[in-house]
XYZ file of C-alpha atoms in Angstrom:
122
model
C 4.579 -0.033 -17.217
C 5.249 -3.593 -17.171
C 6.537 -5.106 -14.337
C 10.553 -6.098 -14.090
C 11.938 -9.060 -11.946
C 15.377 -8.303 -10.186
C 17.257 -10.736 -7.950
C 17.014 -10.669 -3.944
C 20.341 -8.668 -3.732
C 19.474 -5.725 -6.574
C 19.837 -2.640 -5.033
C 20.326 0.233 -8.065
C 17.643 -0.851 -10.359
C 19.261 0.764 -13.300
C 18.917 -2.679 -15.256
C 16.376 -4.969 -16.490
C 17.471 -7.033 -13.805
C 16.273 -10.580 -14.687
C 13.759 -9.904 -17.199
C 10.275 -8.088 -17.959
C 7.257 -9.783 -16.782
C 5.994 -8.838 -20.092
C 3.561 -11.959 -20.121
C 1.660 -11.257 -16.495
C -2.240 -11.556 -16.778
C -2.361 -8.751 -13.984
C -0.621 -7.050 -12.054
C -2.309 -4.499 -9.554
C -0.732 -2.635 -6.379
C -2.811 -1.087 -3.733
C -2.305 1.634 -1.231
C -2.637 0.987 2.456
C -3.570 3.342 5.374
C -0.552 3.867 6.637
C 0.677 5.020 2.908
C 2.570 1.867 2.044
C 1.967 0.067 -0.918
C 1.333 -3.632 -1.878
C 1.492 -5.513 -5.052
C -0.580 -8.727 -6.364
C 0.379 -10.504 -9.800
C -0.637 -13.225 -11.790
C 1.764 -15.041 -13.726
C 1.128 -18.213 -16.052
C 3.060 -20.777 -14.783
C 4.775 -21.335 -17.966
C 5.404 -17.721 -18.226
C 9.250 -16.724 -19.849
C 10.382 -16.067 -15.925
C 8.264 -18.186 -13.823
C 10.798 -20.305 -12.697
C 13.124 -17.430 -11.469
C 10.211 -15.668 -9.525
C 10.895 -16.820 -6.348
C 10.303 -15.972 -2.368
C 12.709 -12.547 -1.726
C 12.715 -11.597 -5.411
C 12.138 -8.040 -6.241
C 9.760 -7.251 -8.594
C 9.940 -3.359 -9.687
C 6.227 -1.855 -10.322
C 4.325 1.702 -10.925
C 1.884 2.300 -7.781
C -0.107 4.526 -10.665
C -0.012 6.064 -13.881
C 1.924 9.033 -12.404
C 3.865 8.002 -9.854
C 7.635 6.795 -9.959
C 8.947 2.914 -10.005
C 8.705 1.055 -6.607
C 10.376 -2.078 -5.067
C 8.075 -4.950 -4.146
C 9.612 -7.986 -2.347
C 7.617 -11.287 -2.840
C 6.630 -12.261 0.536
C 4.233 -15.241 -1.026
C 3.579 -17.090 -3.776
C 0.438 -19.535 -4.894
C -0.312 -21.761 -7.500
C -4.264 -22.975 -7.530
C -5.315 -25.105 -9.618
C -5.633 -23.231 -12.728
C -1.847 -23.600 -12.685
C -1.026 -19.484 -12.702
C 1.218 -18.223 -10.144
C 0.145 -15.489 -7.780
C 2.372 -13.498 -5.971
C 2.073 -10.957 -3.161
C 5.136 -8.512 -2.592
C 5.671 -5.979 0.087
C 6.771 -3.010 -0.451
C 10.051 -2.191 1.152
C 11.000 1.150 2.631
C 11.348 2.651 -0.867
C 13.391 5.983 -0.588
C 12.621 8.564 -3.531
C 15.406 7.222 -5.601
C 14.133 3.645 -6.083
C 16.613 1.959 -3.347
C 15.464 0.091 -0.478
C 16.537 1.070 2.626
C 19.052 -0.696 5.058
C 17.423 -2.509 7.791
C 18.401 -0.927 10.644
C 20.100 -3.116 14.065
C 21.646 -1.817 16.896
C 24.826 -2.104 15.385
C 24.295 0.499 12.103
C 23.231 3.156 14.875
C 25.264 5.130 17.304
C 24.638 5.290 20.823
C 23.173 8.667 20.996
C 20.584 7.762 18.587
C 19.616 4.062 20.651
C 16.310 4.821 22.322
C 16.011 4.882 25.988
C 14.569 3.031 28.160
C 11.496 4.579 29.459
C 10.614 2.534 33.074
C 6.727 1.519 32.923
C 4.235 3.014 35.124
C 2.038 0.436 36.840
């Protein structure tokens, strides 16, 4: 699959979004412990989209062969001195259909469901 670059507010990825990263050198996403995922591209920086991949950017991105599209938000981007860009995105809470989920405050969660407070033992 190659990689697709959506804006810092896509939320449906049902579009092409800003482009295809059709031009990457590589683009590789590993699984953490905790069952997360991360992703790590290199883009030349005179790729077709390098100057729209910015810092909170999505870029949408197979975990493996079989598995189903997820959501990676750039968290950091470098640029040695070989002048590609390398990017780092974290994935984001994907649900099963694609979406990221809603960061959660104490406002977007009723009372009943606030957590307690527990006193500490000393």
């Amino acid at each position: 699959m190659i990689p697709c670059l959506y804006d810092i507010s896509e939320t449906s990825y049902v579009t092409n979004g800003i482009g295809k990263l059709a031009d990457c050198i590589s683009c590789v996403v590993t699984e953490k412990r905790n069952g997360s995922y991360e992703l790590k591209m290199e883009y030349p920086s005179d790729g077709i989209h390098a100057d729209e991949i910015t810092e909170g950017n999505i870029i949408l991105a197979k975990p493996s062969d079989g598995a189903a599209s997820q959501p990676f938000r750039i968290y950091k981007i470098t640029t040695p001195m070989d002048g590609n860009q390398f990017q780092e995105g974290k994935q984001e809470g994907a649900q099963g259909n694609g979406r990221m989920d809603e960061q959660l405050s104490s406002e977007n969660i009723r009372i009943s469901e606030q957590p307690h407070h527990v006193p500490r033992m000393s």
